[in-house]
Amino acid sequence: AQKITQTQPGMFVQEKEAVTLDCTYDTSDQSYGLFWYKQPSSGEMIFLIYQGSYDEQNATEGRYSLNFQKARKSANLVISASQLGDSAMYFCAMREGHQAGTALIFGKGTTLSVSS
Amino acid sequence: GAVVSQHPSRVICKSGTSVKIECRSLDFQATTMFWYRQFPKKSLMLMATSNEGSKATYEQGVEKDKFLINHASLTLSTLTVTSAHPEDSSFYICSARDPGGGDTQYFGPGTRLTVL
């Protein structure tokens, strides 16, 4: 079974609109971390936002917020007021266990296209 | 945020040659670094965990004699693709966790390897 599932291969949104990128995860660990990364065409992986499994509040970073629903095991990324520069591939990732030095498991990604 | 560099950013080599890729943490010491491989439009797949001063831990299906990893210091890990073949052509990305930066892992800009 996949550990991280991103069901949207591609999403299209107009500038200034909000968009939600879906992510569900599967783990039996009580302690884990969830991440979102942006990968533009240049290939670099840009860290966007992090949510710890014990964090009670949803993480927010500027225009990015993470809609964390623990019981449903979902960690959707919400981008408010989309910009043309947001066009990129977006990856949801998970770090299982309590050791912060553990590798990340990535979903298949969602390609976001923002149009004017 | 913390900075991780990779060198070279792009390399083209002939089949049968070996290629070394360097991953450096520029402003922090990383006891653990990770090497990922990414095919076009696909997700990042963990290849191995590089531990400073000890042998790397390889993921299932990754040939350790093919992909040599050396973590010689707290700021440098190298991945050597030995006797490269066209099927080794891929995007290779390293990451490292900044111990003083919480749970976030920072990625290098990636190395695009093309084997002719």
PDB file of C-alpha atoms in Angstrom:
ATOM      1  CA  ALA A   1       0.000   0.000   0.000  1.00  0.00           C
ATOM      2  CA  GLN A   2       1.176   3.490  -0.735  1.00  0.00           C
ATOM      3  CA  LYS A   3       2.284   5.482   2.250  1.00  0.00           C
ATOM      4  CA  ILE A   4       1.517   8.830   0.647  1.00  0.00           C
ATOM      5  CA  THR A   5      -1.289   9.236  -1.865  1.00  0.00           C
ATOM      6  CA  GLN A   6      -1.778  12.266  -4.039  1.00  0.00           C
ATOM      7  CA  THR A   7      -4.800  11.593  -6.218  1.00  0.00           C
ATOM      8  CA  GLN A   8      -4.597  14.692  -8.417  1.00  0.00           C
ATOM      9  CA  PRO A   9      -2.009  14.328 -11.194  1.00  0.00           C
ATOM     10  CA  GLY A  10      -2.785  17.856 -12.374  1.00  0.00           C
ATOM     11  CA  MET A  11      -4.668  20.879 -11.107  1.00  0.00           C
ATOM     12  CA  PHE A  12      -5.568  24.083 -12.890  1.00  0.00           C
ATOM     13  CA  VAL A  13      -6.375  27.358 -11.191  1.00  0.00           C
ATOM     14  CA  GLN A  14      -6.643  31.006 -12.140  1.00  0.00           C
ATOM     15  CA  GLU A  15      -4.552  33.717 -10.603  1.00  0.00           C
ATOM     16  CA  LYS A  16      -5.784  35.022  -7.252  1.00  0.00           C
ATOM     17  CA  GLU A  17      -7.926  31.980  -6.634  1.00  0.00           C
ATOM     18  CA  ALA A  18      -7.315  29.486  -3.848  1.00  0.00           C
ATOM     19  CA  VAL A  19      -6.471  25.872  -4.592  1.00  0.00           C
ATOM     20  CA  THR A  20      -6.343  22.725  -2.478  1.00  0.00           C
ATOM     21  CA  LEU A  21      -3.915  19.922  -3.223  1.00  0.00           C
ATOM     22  CA  ASP A  22      -4.926  16.625  -1.687  1.00  0.00           C
ATOM     23  CA  CYS A  23      -2.706  14.281   0.299  1.00  0.00           C
ATOM     24  CA  THR A  24      -3.580  11.233   2.366  1.00  0.00           C
ATOM     25  CA  TYR A  25      -1.115   9.158   4.283  1.00  0.00           C
ATOM     26  CA  ASP A  26      -0.866   5.754   5.850  1.00  0.00           C
ATOM     27  CA  THR A  27       1.146   4.993   8.952  1.00  0.00           C
ATOM     28  CA  SER A  28       0.781   3.072  12.164  1.00  0.00           C
ATOM     29  CA  ASP A  29       3.237   5.314  13.977  1.00  0.00           C
ATOM     30  CA  GLN A  30       1.887   7.765  16.529  1.00  0.00           C
ATOM     31  CA  SER A  31       4.704  10.202  15.907  1.00  0.00           C
ATOM     32  CA  TYR A  32       5.281  11.383  12.365  1.00  0.00           C
ATOM     33  CA  GLY A  33       5.828  14.509  10.327  1.00  0.00           C
ATOM     34  CA  LEU A  34       4.145  15.712   7.173  1.00  0.00           C
ATOM     35  CA  PHE A  35       5.761  17.994   4.627  1.00  0.00           C
ATOM     36  CA  TRP A  36       4.925  19.762   1.427  1.00  0.00           C
ATOM     37  CA  TYR A  37       7.570  20.634  -1.139  1.00  0.00           C
ATOM     38  CA  LYS A  38       7.371  22.602  -4.376  1.00  0.00           C
ATOM     39  CA  GLN A  39       9.462  21.567  -7.352  1.00  0.00           C
ATOM     40  CA  PRO A  40       9.588  24.063 -10.239  1.00  0.00           C
ATOM     41  CA  SER A  41      10.917  23.075 -13.649  1.00  0.00           C
ATOM     42  CA  SER A  42      14.462  23.827 -12.483  1.00  0.00           C
ATOM     43  CA  GLY A  43      14.257  20.724 -10.296  1.00  0.00           C
ATOM     44  CA  GLU A  44      15.078  22.199  -6.911  1.00  0.00           C
ATOM     45  CA  MET A  45      12.939  21.031  -4.023  1.00  0.00           C
ATOM     46  CA  ILE A  46      11.575  23.985  -2.076  1.00  0.00           C
ATOM     47  CA  PHE A  47      10.264  23.345   1.423  1.00  0.00           C
ATOM     48  CA  LEU A  48       6.849  24.905   1.957  1.00  0.00           C
ATOM     49  CA  ILE A  49       5.275  23.739   5.186  1.00  0.00           C
ATOM     50  CA  TYR A  50       5.504  21.159   7.960  1.00  0.00           C
ATOM     51  CA  GLN A  51       2.953  19.574  10.307  1.00  0.00           C
ATOM     52  CA  GLY A  52       3.875  17.356  13.210  1.00  0.00           C
ATOM     53  CA  SER A  53       1.496  14.611  14.207  1.00  0.00           C
ATOM     54  CA  TYR A  54       1.118  16.064  17.686  1.00  0.00           C
ATOM     55  CA  ASP A  55       0.547  19.618  16.512  1.00  0.00           C
ATOM     56  CA  GLU A  56      -2.978  20.588  17.438  1.00  0.00           C
ATOM     57  CA  GLN A  57      -3.204  23.576  15.154  1.00  0.00           C
ATOM     58  CA  ASN A  58      -2.945  23.534  11.407  1.00  0.00           C
ATOM     59  CA  ALA A  59       0.371  24.812  10.127  1.00  0.00           C
ATOM     60  CA  THR A  60       0.438  28.056   8.163  1.00  0.00           C
ATOM     61  CA  GLU A  61       3.268  29.765   6.259  1.00  0.00           C
ATOM     62  CA  GLY A  62       2.259  32.877   4.404  1.00  0.00           C
ATOM     63  CA  ARG A  63      -0.074  31.871   1.571  1.00  0.00           C
ATOM     64  CA  TYR A  64       0.324  28.199   2.418  1.00  0.00           C
ATOM     65  CA  SER A  65      -1.729  26.361   4.987  1.00  0.00           C
ATOM     66  CA  LEU A  66      -1.981  22.701   5.778  1.00  0.00           C
ATOM     67  CA  ASN A  67      -5.430  21.289   6.477  1.00  0.00           C
ATOM     68  CA  PHE A  68      -4.497  18.498   8.873  1.00  0.00           C
ATOM     69  CA  GLN A  69      -7.263  16.009   9.609  1.00  0.00           C
ATOM     70  CA  LYS A  70      -5.638  13.338  11.718  1.00  0.00           C
ATOM     71  CA  ALA A  71      -8.600  10.964  11.983  1.00  0.00           C
ATOM     72  CA  ARG A  72      -8.950  10.951   8.221  1.00  0.00           C
ATOM     73  CA  LYS A  73      -5.160  10.821   7.742  1.00  0.00           C
ATOM     74  CA  SER A  74      -5.205  13.701   5.361  1.00  0.00           C
ATOM     75  CA  ALA A  75      -2.860  16.646   5.039  1.00  0.00           C
ATOM     76  CA  ASN A  76      -4.101  18.828   2.217  1.00  0.00           C
ATOM     77  CA  LEU A  77      -2.157  21.893   1.127  1.00  0.00           C
ATOM     78  CA  VAL A  78      -4.142  25.070   0.584  1.00  0.00           C
ATOM     79  CA  ILE A  79      -2.582  27.835  -1.477  1.00  0.00           C
ATOM     80  CA  SER A  80      -4.446  31.092  -1.200  1.00  0.00           C
ATOM     81  CA  ALA A  81      -4.356  33.831  -3.827  1.00  0.00           C
ATOM     82  CA  SER A  82      -2.506  31.774  -6.445  1.00  0.00           C
ATOM     83  CA  GLN A  83       0.240  33.436  -8.435  1.00  0.00           C
ATOM     84  CA  LEU A  84       1.726  32.544 -11.809  1.00  0.00           C
ATOM     85  CA  GLY A  85       4.941  31.614 -10.042  1.00  0.00           C
ATOM     86  CA  ASP A  86       3.098  28.906  -8.138  1.00  0.00           C
ATOM     87  CA  SER A  87       3.009  26.767 -11.278  1.00  0.00           C
ATOM     88  CA  ALA A  88       5.118  23.747 -10.375  1.00  0.00           C
ATOM     89  CA  MET A  89       4.973  20.177  -9.172  1.00  0.00           C
ATOM     90  CA  TYR A  90       3.969  19.762  -5.529  1.00  0.00           C
ATOM     91  CA  PHE A  91       4.952  16.817  -3.383  1.00  0.00           C
ATOM     92  CA  CYS A  92       3.488  15.674  -0.111  1.00  0.00           C
ATOM     93  CA  ALA A  93       5.934  13.720   2.054  1.00  0.00           C
ATOM     94  CA  MET A  94       6.002  11.961   5.395  1.00  0.00           C
ATOM     95  CA  ARG A  95       8.647  11.177   7.959  1.00  0.00           C
ATOM     96  CA  GLU A  96       7.601   8.166   9.997  1.00  0.00           C
ATOM     97  CA  GLY A  97       8.593   7.565  13.566  1.00  0.00           C
ATOM     98  CA  HIS A  98       9.973   9.870  16.183  1.00  0.00           C
ATOM     99  CA  GLN A  99      13.497  10.184  14.835  1.00  0.00           C
ATOM    100  CA  ALA A 100      13.825  13.420  12.972  1.00  0.00           C
ATOM    101  CA  GLY A 101      16.754  12.108  10.941  1.00  0.00           C
ATOM    102  CA  THR A 102      14.627   9.629   9.040  1.00  0.00           C
ATOM    103  CA  ALA A 103      14.248   9.832   5.276  1.00  0.00           C
ATOM    104  CA  LEU A 104      11.072  11.180   3.740  1.00  0.00           C
ATOM    105  CA  ILE A 105       8.543   9.153   1.804  1.00  0.00           C
ATOM    106  CA  PHE A 106       7.100  11.068  -1.118  1.00  0.00           C
ATOM    107  CA  GLY A 107       3.801  10.965  -2.931  1.00  0.00           C
ATOM    108  CA  LYS A 108       3.640  10.937  -6.721  1.00  0.00           C
ATOM    109  CA  GLY A 109       3.090  14.651  -6.903  1.00  0.00           C
ATOM    110  CA  THR A 110       0.537  17.057  -8.318  1.00  0.00           C
ATOM    111  CA  THR A 111       1.314  19.424 -11.159  1.00  0.00           C
ATOM    112  CA  LEU A 112      -0.259  22.804 -10.542  1.00  0.00           C
ATOM    113  CA  SER A 113      -0.826  25.181 -13.432  1.00  0.00           C
ATOM    114  CA  VAL A 114      -1.796  28.760 -12.671  1.00  0.00           C
ATOM    115  CA  SER A 115      -3.201  30.845 -15.517  1.00  0.00           C
ATOM    116  CA  SER A 116      -3.804  34.566 -15.811  1.00  0.00           C
TER     117      SER A 116
ATOM    118  CA  GLY B   1      16.855  28.253   5.789  1.00  0.00           C
ATOM    119  CA  ALA B   2      19.794  25.905   5.693  1.00  0.00           C
ATOM    120  CA  VAL B   3      21.671  25.490   2.423  1.00  0.00           C
ATOM    121  CA  VAL B   4      22.641  22.272   0.713  1.00  0.00           C
ATOM    122  CA  SER B   5      24.697  22.324  -2.465  1.00  0.00           C
ATOM    123  CA  GLN B   6      25.296  19.716  -5.113  1.00  0.00           C
ATOM    124  CA  HIS B   7      27.999  19.480  -7.713  1.00  0.00           C
ATOM    125  CA  PRO B   8      27.866  19.132 -10.620  1.00  0.00           C
ATOM    126  CA  SER B   9      24.404  20.358 -11.521  1.00  0.00           C
ATOM    127  CA  ARG B  10      24.510  18.601 -14.850  1.00  0.00           C
ATOM    128  CA  VAL B  11      26.781  15.911 -16.256  1.00  0.00           C
ATOM    129  CA  ILE B  12      26.891  14.009 -19.508  1.00  0.00           C
ATOM    130  CA  CYS B  13      29.119  10.985 -19.702  1.00  0.00           C
ATOM    131  CA  LYS B  14      29.817   8.003 -21.881  1.00  0.00           C
ATOM    132  CA  SER B  15      28.550   4.566 -21.036  1.00  0.00           C
ATOM    133  CA  GLY B  16      30.992   2.674 -18.847  1.00  0.00           C
ATOM    134  CA  THR B  17      32.478   5.672 -17.081  1.00  0.00           C
ATOM    135  CA  SER B  18      32.025   6.563 -13.431  1.00  0.00           C
ATOM    136  CA  VAL B  19      30.515   9.790 -12.201  1.00  0.00           C
ATOM    137  CA  LYS B  20      30.878  11.338  -8.771  1.00  0.00           C
ATOM    138  CA  ILE B  21      28.237  13.682  -7.342  1.00  0.00           C
ATOM    139  CA  GLU B  22      28.958  15.769  -4.271  1.00  0.00           C
ATOM    140  CA  CYS B  23      26.451  16.921  -1.699  1.00  0.00           C
ATOM    141  CA  ARG B  24      27.495  19.535   0.838  1.00  0.00           C
ATOM    142  CA  SER B  25      25.742  21.129   3.768  1.00  0.00           C
ATOM    143  CA  LEU B  26      27.058  24.679   3.699  1.00  0.00           C
ATOM    144  CA  ASP B  27      26.048  26.112   7.035  1.00  0.00           C
ATOM    145  CA  PHE B  28      25.362  23.160   9.279  1.00  0.00           C
ATOM    146  CA  GLN B  29      26.765  19.753  10.122  1.00  0.00           C
ATOM    147  CA  ALA B  30      24.776  16.809   8.866  1.00  0.00           C
ATOM    148  CA  THR B  31      25.398  13.426  10.421  1.00  0.00           C
ATOM    149  CA  THR B  32      22.884  11.961   8.024  1.00  0.00           C
ATOM    150  CA  MET B  33      22.247  12.760   4.399  1.00  0.00           C
ATOM    151  CA  PHE B  34      19.874  11.099   1.986  1.00  0.00           C
ATOM    152  CA  TRP B  35      20.166  10.335  -1.706  1.00  0.00           C
ATOM    153  CA  TYR B  36      17.103  10.251  -3.907  1.00  0.00           C
ATOM    154  CA  ARG B  37      16.558   9.488  -7.556  1.00  0.00           C
ATOM    155  CA  GLN B  38      13.843  11.033  -9.670  1.00  0.00           C
ATOM    156  CA  PHE B  39      12.723  10.113 -13.166  1.00  0.00           C
ATOM    157  CA  PRO B  40      10.969  12.758 -15.296  1.00  0.00           C
ATOM    158  CA  LYS B  41       7.552  13.695 -13.979  1.00  0.00           C
ATOM    159  CA  LYS B  42       7.868  11.064 -11.265  1.00  0.00           C
ATOM    160  CA  SER B  43       8.282  11.051  -7.523  1.00  0.00           C
ATOM    161  CA  LEU B  44      11.497  11.013  -5.543  1.00  0.00           C
ATOM    162  CA  MET B  45      12.624   7.533  -4.608  1.00  0.00           C
ATOM    163  CA  LEU B  46      14.998   7.079  -1.704  1.00  0.00           C
ATOM    164  CA  MET B  47      18.156   5.281  -2.748  1.00  0.00           C
ATOM    165  CA  ALA B  48      20.191   5.282   0.423  1.00  0.00           C
ATOM    166  CA  THR B  49      20.850   6.905   3.754  1.00  0.00           C
ATOM    167  CA  SER B  50      24.373   8.209   4.119  1.00  0.00           C
ATOM    168  CA  ASN B  51      25.790   8.148   7.643  1.00  0.00           C
ATOM    169  CA  GLU B  52      28.924  10.067   8.551  1.00  0.00           C
ATOM    170  CA  GLY B  53      31.710   7.712   9.505  1.00  0.00           C
ATOM    171  CA  SER B  54      29.856   4.514   8.708  1.00  0.00           C
ATOM    172  CA  LYS B  55      28.458   2.543   5.815  1.00  0.00           C
ATOM    173  CA  ALA B  56      25.450   3.778   3.945  1.00  0.00           C
ATOM    174  CA  THR B  57      22.114   2.045   4.298  1.00  0.00           C
ATOM    175  CA  TYR B  58      20.673   1.154   0.908  1.00  0.00           C
ATOM    176  CA  GLU B  59      17.034   0.722   0.029  1.00  0.00           C
ATOM    177  CA  GLN B  60      15.829  -2.553  -1.360  1.00  0.00           C
ATOM    178  CA  GLY B  61      16.647  -2.933  -5.013  1.00  0.00           C
ATOM    179  CA  VAL B  62      19.471  -0.382  -5.031  1.00  0.00           C
ATOM    180  CA  GLU B  63      22.829  -1.913  -5.932  1.00  0.00           C
ATOM    181  CA  LYS B  64      25.404  -0.772  -3.417  1.00  0.00           C
ATOM    182  CA  ASP B  65      28.278  -1.710  -5.710  1.00  0.00           C
ATOM    183  CA  LYS B  66      26.741   0.379  -8.446  1.00  0.00           C
ATOM    184  CA  PHE B  67      25.980   3.422  -6.364  1.00  0.00           C
ATOM    185  CA  LEU B  68      28.871   4.019  -3.999  1.00  0.00           C
ATOM    186  CA  ILE B  69      28.207   6.404  -1.151  1.00  0.00           C
ATOM    187  CA  ASN B  70      30.877   7.948   1.022  1.00  0.00           C
ATOM    188  CA  HIS B  71      30.089  10.307   3.892  1.00  0.00           C
ATOM    189  CA  ALA B  72      33.588  11.467   4.628  1.00  0.00           C
ATOM    190  CA  SER B  73      32.783  14.414   6.850  1.00  0.00           C
ATOM    191  CA  LEU B  74      29.885  16.101   8.594  1.00  0.00           C
ATOM    192  CA  THR B  75      29.364  18.387   5.618  1.00  0.00           C
ATOM    193  CA  LEU B  76      30.067  16.167   2.625  1.00  0.00           C
ATOM    194  CA  SER B  77      28.533  13.058   1.138  1.00  0.00           C
ATOM    195  CA  THR B  78      29.375  11.720  -2.303  1.00  0.00           C
ATOM    196  CA  LEU B  79      27.480   9.424  -4.618  1.00  0.00           C
ATOM    197  CA  THR B  80      29.514   7.658  -7.304  1.00  0.00           C
ATOM    198  CA  VAL B  81      27.664   5.999 -10.132  1.00  0.00           C
ATOM    199  CA  THR B  82      30.069   3.321 -11.278  1.00  0.00           C
ATOM    200  CA  SER B  83      30.196   1.998 -14.834  1.00  0.00           C
ATOM    201  CA  ALA B  84      27.245   4.160 -15.769  1.00  0.00           C
ATOM    202  CA  HIS B  85      24.750   2.988 -18.364  1.00  0.00           C
ATOM    203  CA  PRO B  86      21.966   4.859 -20.155  1.00  0.00           C
ATOM    204  CA  GLU B  87      19.383   3.475 -17.726  1.00  0.00           C
ATOM    205  CA  ASP B  88      21.230   5.309 -14.931  1.00  0.00           C
ATOM    206  CA  SER B  89      20.288   8.604 -16.547  1.00  0.00           C
ATOM    207  CA  SER B  90      18.168  10.408 -14.000  1.00  0.00           C
ATOM    208  CA  PHE B  91      17.910  13.351 -11.633  1.00  0.00           C
ATOM    209  CA  TYR B  92      19.781  12.693  -8.394  1.00  0.00           C
ATOM    210  CA  ILE B  93      18.943  14.790  -5.342  1.00  0.00           C
ATOM    211  CA  CYS B  94      20.467  14.775  -1.893  1.00  0.00           C
ATOM    212  CA  SER B  95      18.961  16.082   1.303  1.00  0.00           C
ATOM    213  CA  ALA B  96      20.100  16.725   4.831  1.00  0.00           C
ATOM    214  CA  ARG B  97      18.484  17.666   8.066  1.00  0.00           C
ATOM    215  CA  ASP B  98      19.754  20.632   9.979  1.00  0.00           C
ATOM    216  CA  PRO B  99      19.928  19.413  13.594  1.00  0.00           C
ATOM    217  CA  GLY B 100      19.307  22.936  14.780  1.00  0.00           C
ATOM    218  CA  GLY B 101      16.412  23.483  12.425  1.00  0.00           C
ATOM    219  CA  GLY B 102      13.718  21.179  13.722  1.00  0.00           C
ATOM    220  CA  ASP B 103      12.391  18.426  11.517  1.00  0.00           C
ATOM    221  CA  THR B 104      12.861  20.072   8.161  1.00  0.00           C
ATOM    222  CA  GLN B 105      15.021  18.424   5.560  1.00  0.00           C
ATOM    223  CA  TYR B 106      16.755  20.642   3.043  1.00  0.00           C
ATOM    224  CA  PHE B 107      17.408  19.493  -0.458  1.00  0.00           C
ATOM    225  CA  GLY B 108      20.266  20.155  -2.791  1.00  0.00           C
ATOM    226  CA  PRO B 109      19.475  21.585  -6.227  1.00  0.00           C
ATOM    227  CA  GLY B 110      19.913  18.176  -7.865  1.00  0.00           C
ATOM    228  CA  THR B 111      22.241  16.703 -10.472  1.00  0.00           C
ATOM    229  CA  ARG B 112      20.967  15.729 -13.878  1.00  0.00           C
ATOM    230  CA  LEU B 113      22.940  12.769 -15.162  1.00  0.00           C
ATOM    231  CA  THR B 114      22.790  11.781 -18.807  1.00  0.00           C
ATOM    232  CA  VAL B 115      24.635   8.666 -19.887  1.00  0.00           C
ATOM    233  CA  LEU B 116      25.167   8.324 -23.616  1.00  0.00           C
TER     234      LEU B 116
END
